Coordinates of C-alpha atoms and ligand atoms in Angstrom, one line a residue:
X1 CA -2.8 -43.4 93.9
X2 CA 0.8 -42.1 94.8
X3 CA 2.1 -38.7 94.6
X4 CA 5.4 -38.5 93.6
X5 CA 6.4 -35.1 93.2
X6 CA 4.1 -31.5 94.2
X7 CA 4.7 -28.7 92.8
X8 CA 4.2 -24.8 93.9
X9 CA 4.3 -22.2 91.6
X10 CA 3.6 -18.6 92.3
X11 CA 1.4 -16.8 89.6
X12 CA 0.2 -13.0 89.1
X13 CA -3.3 -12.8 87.9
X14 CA -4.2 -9.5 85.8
X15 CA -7.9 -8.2 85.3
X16 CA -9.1 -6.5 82.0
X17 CA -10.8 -3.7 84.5
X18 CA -10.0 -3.2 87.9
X19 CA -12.7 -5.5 89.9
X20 CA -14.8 -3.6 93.0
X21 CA -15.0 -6.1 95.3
X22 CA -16.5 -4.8 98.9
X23 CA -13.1 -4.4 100.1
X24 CA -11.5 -2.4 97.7
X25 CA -10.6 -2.3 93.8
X26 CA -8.2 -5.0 92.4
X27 CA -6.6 -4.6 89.7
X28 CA -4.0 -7.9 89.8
X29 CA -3.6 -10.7 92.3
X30 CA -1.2 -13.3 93.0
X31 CA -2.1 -16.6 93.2
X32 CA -0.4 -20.5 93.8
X33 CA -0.6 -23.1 91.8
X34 CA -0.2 -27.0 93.1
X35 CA 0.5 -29.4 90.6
X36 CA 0.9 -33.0 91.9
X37 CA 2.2 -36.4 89.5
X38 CA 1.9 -39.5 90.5
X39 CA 4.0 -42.6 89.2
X40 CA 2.4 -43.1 85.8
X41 CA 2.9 -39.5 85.2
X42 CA -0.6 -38.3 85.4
X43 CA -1.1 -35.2 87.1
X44 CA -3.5 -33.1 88.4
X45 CA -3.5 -29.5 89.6
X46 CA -5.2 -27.1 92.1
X47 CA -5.4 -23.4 93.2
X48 CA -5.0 -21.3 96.2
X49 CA -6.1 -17.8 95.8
X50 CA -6.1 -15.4 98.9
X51 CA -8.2 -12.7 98.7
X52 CA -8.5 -9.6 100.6
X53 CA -11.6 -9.5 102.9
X54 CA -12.9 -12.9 102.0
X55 CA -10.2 -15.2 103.3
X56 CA -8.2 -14.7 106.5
X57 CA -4.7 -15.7 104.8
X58 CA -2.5 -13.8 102.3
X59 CA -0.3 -15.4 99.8
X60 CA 2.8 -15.7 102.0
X61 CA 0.9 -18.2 104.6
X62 CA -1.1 -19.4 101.5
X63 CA 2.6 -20.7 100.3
X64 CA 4.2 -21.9 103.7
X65 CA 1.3 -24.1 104.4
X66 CA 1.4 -25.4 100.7
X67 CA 4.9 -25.8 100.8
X68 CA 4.6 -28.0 104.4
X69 CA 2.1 -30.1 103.0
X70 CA 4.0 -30.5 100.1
X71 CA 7.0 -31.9 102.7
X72 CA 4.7 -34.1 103.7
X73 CA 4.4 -32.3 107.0
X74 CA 0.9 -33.4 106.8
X75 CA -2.4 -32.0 106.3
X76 CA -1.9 -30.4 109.7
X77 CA 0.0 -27.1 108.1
X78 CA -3.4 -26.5 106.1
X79 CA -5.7 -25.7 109.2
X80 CA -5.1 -22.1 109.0
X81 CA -5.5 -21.6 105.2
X82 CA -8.8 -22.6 103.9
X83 CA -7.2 -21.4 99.9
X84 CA -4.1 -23.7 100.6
X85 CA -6.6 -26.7 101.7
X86 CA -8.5 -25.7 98.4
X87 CA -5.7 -26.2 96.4
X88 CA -4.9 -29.5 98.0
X89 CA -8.4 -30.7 97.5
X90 CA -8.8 -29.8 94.2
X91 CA -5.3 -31.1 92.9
X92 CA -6.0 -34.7 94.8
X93 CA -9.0 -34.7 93.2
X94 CA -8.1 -34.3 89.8
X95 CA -5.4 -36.5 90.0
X96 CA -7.7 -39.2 90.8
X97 CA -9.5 -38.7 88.3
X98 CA -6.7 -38.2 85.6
X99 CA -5.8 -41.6 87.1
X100 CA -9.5 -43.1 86.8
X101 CA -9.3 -41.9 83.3
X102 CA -12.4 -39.6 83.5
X103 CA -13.6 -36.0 84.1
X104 CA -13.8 -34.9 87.2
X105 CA -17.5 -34.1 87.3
X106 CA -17.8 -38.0 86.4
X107 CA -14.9 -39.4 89.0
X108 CA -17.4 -37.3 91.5
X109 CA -20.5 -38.2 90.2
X110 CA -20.9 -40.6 87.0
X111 CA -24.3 -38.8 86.1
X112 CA -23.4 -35.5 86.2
X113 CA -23.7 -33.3 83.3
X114 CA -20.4 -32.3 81.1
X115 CA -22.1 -29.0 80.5
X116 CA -23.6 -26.5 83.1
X117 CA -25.7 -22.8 82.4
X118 CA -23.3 -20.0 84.1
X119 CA -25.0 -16.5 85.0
X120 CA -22.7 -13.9 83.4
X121 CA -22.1 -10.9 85.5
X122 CA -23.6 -7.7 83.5
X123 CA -21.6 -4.2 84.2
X124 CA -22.3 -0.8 83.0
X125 CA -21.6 2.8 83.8
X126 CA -25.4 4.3 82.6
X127 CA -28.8 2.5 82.6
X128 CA -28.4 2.3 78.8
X129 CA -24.8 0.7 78.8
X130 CA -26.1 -1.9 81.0
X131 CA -29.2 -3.0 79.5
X132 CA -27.0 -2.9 76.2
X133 CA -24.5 -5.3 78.2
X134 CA -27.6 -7.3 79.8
X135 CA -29.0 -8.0 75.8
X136 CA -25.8 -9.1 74.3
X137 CA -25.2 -12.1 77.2
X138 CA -29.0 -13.1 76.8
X139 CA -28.5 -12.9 72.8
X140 CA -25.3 -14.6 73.7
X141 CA -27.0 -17.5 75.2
X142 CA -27.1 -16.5 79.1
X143 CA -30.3 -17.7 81.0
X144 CA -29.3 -15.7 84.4
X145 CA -27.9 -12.4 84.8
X146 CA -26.1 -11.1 87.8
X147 CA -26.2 -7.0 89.1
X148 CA -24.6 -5.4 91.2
X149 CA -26.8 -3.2 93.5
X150 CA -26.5 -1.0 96.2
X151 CA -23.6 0.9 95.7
X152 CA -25.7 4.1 94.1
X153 CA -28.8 5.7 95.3
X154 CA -31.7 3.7 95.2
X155 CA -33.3 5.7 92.1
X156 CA -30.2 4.9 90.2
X157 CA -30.5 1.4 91.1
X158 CA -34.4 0.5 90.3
X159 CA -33.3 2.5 87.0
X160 CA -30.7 0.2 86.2
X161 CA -32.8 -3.1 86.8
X162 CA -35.6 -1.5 85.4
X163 CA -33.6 -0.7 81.8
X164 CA -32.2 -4.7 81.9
X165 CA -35.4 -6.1 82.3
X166 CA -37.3 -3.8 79.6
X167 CA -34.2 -4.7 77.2
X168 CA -34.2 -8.5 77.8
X169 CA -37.5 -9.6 78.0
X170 CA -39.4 -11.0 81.2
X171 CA -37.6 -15.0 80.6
X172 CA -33.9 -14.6 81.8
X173 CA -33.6 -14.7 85.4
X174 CA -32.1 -11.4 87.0
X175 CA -30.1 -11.8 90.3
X176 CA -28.8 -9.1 92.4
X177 CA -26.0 -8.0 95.3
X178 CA -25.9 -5.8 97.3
X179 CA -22.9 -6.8 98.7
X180 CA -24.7 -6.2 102.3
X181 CA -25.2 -2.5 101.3
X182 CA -28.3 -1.6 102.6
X183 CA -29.2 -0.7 106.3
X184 CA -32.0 -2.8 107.6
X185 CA -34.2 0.1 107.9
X186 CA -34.2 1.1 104.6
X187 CA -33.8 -2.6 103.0
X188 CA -37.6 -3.7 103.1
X189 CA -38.7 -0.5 101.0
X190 CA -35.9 -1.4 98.6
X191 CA -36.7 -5.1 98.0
X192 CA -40.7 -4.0 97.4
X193 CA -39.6 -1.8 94.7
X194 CA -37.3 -3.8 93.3
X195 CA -39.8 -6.8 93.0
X196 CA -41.4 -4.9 90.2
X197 CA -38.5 -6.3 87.9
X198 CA -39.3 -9.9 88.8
X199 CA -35.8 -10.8 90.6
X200 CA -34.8 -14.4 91.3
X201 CA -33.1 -13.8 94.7
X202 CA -30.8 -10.6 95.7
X203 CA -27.4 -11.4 98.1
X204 CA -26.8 -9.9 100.9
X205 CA -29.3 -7.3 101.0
X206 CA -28.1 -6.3 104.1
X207 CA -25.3 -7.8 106.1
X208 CA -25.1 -10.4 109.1
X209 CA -26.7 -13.0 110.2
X210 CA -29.2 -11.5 112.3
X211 CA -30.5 -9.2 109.8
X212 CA -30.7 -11.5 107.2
X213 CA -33.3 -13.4 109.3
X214 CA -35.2 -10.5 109.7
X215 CA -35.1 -9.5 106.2
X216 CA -36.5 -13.0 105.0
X217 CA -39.9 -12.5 106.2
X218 CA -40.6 -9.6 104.9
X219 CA -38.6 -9.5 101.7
X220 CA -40.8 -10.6 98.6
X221 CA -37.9 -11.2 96.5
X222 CA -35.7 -14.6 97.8
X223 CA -32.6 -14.0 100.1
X224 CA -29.2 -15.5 99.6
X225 CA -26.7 -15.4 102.1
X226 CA -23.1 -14.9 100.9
X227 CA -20.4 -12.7 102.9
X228 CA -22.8 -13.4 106.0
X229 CA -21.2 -16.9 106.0
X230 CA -17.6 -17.4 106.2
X231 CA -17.8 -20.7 109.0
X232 CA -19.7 -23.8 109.5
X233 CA -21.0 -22.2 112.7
X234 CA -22.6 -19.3 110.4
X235 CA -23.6 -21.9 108.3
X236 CA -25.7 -23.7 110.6
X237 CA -27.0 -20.4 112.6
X238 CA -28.3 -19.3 108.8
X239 CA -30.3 -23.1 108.5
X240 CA -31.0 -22.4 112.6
X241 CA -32.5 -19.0 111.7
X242 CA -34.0 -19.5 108.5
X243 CA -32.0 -16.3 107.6
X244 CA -31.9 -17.1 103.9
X245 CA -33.5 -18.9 100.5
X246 CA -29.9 -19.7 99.2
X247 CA -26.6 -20.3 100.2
X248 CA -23.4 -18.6 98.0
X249 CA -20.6 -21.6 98.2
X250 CA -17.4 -20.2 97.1
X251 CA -15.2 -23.3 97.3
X252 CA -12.4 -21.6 96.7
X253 CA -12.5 -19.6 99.9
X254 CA -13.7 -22.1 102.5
X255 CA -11.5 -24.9 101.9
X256 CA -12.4 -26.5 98.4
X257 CA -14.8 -29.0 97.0
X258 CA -15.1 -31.5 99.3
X259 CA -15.8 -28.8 102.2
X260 CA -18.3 -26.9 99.4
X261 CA -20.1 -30.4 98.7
X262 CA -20.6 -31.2 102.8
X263 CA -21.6 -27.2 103.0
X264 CA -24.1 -27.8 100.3
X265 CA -25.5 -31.0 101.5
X266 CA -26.5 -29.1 104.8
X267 CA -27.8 -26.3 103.4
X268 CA -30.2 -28.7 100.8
X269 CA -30.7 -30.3 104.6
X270 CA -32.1 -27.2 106.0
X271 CA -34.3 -26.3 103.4
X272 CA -32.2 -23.6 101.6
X273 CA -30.8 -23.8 98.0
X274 CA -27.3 -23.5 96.7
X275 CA -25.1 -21.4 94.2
X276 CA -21.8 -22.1 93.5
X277 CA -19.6 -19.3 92.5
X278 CA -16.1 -18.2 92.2
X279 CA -13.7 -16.2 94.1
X280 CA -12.3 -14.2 90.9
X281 CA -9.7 -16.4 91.0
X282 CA -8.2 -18.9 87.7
X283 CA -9.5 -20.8 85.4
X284 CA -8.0 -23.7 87.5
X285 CA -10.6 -22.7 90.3
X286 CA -13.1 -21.9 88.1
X287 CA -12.4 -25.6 87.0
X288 CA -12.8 -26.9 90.3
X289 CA -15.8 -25.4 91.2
X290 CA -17.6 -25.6 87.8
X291 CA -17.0 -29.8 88.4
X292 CA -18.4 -29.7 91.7
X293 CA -21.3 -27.3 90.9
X294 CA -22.0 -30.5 87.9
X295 CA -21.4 -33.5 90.2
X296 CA -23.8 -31.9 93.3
X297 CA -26.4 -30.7 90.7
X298 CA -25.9 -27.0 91.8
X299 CA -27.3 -25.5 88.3
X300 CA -30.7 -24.2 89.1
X301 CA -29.9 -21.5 90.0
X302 CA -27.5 -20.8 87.6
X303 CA -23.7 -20.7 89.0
X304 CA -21.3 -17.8 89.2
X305 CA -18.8 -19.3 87.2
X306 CA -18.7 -16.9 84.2
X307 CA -15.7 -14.8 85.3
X308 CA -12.9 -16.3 83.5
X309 CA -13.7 -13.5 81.1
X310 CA -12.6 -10.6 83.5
X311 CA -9.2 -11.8 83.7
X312 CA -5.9 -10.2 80.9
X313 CA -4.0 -12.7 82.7
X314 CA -5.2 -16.1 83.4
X315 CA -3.8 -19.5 84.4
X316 CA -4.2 -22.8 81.8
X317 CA -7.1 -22.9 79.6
X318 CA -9.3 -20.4 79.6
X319 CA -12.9 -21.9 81.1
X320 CA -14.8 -19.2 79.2
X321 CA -18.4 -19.9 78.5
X322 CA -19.7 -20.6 75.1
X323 CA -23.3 -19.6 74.6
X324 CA -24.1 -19.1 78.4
X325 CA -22.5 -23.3 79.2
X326 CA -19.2 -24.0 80.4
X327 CA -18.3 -27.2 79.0
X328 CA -16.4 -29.5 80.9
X329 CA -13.5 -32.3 80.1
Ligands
MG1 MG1 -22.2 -12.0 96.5

């Protein structure tokens, strides 16, 4: 396989609702888009998608490295920007398999499933509007719900989880994140209460590393580990801390699916689980990452992949779920 021409496009993302992320409210984003064709004309594409507080690049070095490697400067201009590398990644990837002639899931992995269960992200102002959201995905066909936690007092919260359990019944699984909200003094009182609505696992009860290891032994709901790891080096103080259950990959922010799959396969290594999610960004990353989270057999638990939804503005075809799957070509 031969690229003949690269492409980089510059894109503006808009969100039906502003999105709270733990830096800040965002209401639109700009984003890059790599297309590369090779010499029978297939081509494949890939995104880079800087976000505040979760990557260390903006747009403006997302697009000079992109643009080097598109010289063929080499891979060396990507070092810096883990979204430009994603983009690469991804794009070379799904070139190859355009080539190959199959889906990308398959070009990874020739068993993998075309299909994958997504946990949809439930929102709502009261306890009532959130239990009402939480119904319609598990009607909808949603297995796994995600809530956010820790951002209101503690009563508010254990109402809120208490109303979406009560309304959906005690099979779909119900995830939390705190975002790293809670201190560690007050997270252990919170996880026993919480418990009571039979939670999966809850990110990032509270933040770092080191108190994430301490929060594991006496937490009796499961600890993921999500903003707490941004490096390999976190990565393997988390597996040489036992600090958490489950690993949050976000391929999109640490370099793309090949770095996401070797991540993965250290984290299965060191006893903890994985969940692939996304980074808000398009459907073309969404893409990406739904294909990996298939090919590496990341679905249990669910992926975060369900958040093509939140977007006005999105790039290509819309990878929305249909009854809780995303279904993959
Ligand atoms: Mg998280």
């Amino acid at each position: 396989m031969r690229v003949a021409e690269a492409g980089v496009t510059r894109h503006t993302l808009t969100y039906r609702c502003p999105i709270m992320t733990t830096h800040g409210l965002i209401t639109e984003r700009r984003v890059l888009l790599l297309t590369l064709t090779d010499e029978d004309g297939h081509t494949g594409v890939g995104e880079a998608a800087p976000l505040d507080g979760f990557t260390p690049e903006g747009i403006d070095e997302a697009e000079v490295a992109l643009l080097a490697w598109a010289a063929e400067d080499g891979d060396e201009s990507l070092v810096d920007s883990p979204t430009a590398r994603a983009a690469v990644d991804a794009a070379l990837h799904d070139l190859a398999a355009a080539a190959a002639g199959v889906a990308l899931h398959q070009y990874l992995n020739p068993d993998s499933p075309a299909s994958l269960p997504v946990a949809a992200l439930v929102v709502g102002d009261t306890p009532d509007l959130l239990a009402e959201a939480a119904l319609a995905a598990t009607t909808g066909g949603h297995r796994s719900l995600k809530l956010k936690v820790g951002a209101l007092p503690i009563s508010d919260d254990l109402e809120r989880v208490a109303a979406v359990r009560r309304a959906i019944g005690p099979e779909p699984a119900i995830r939390l994140d705190a975002n790293g909200a809670w201190s560690p003094e007050e997270a252990p009182g919170h996880l026993e209460r919480l418990a009571g609505s039979d939670i999966q696992f809850i990110e990032e009860p509270v933040s770092g590393i080191p108190a994430l290891a301490n929060i594991m032994h006496v937490s009796p709901i499961p600890v993921a580990a999500d903003e707490s790891v941004r490096t390999p080096f976190d990565l393997d103080r988390l597996i040489a801390t036992g600090a958490a259950d489950l690993v949050v990959l976000k391929p999109s922010a640490i370099g793309g699916i090949s770095v996401a799959a070797k991540w993965a396969a250290r984290a299965r290594s060191g006893g903890m689980a994985v969940v692939v999610t996304s980074l808000l960004e398009s459907s073309v990353g969404i893409r990406a990452a739904a294909h990996l989270a298939s090919a590496i057999d990341a679905l249990d638990p669910a992926p975060g992949l369900a958040t093509a939804g939140l977007l006005a503005t999105d790039l290509g075809t819309p990878l929305l779920p249909e009854a809780g799957f995303l279904r993959l070509a």
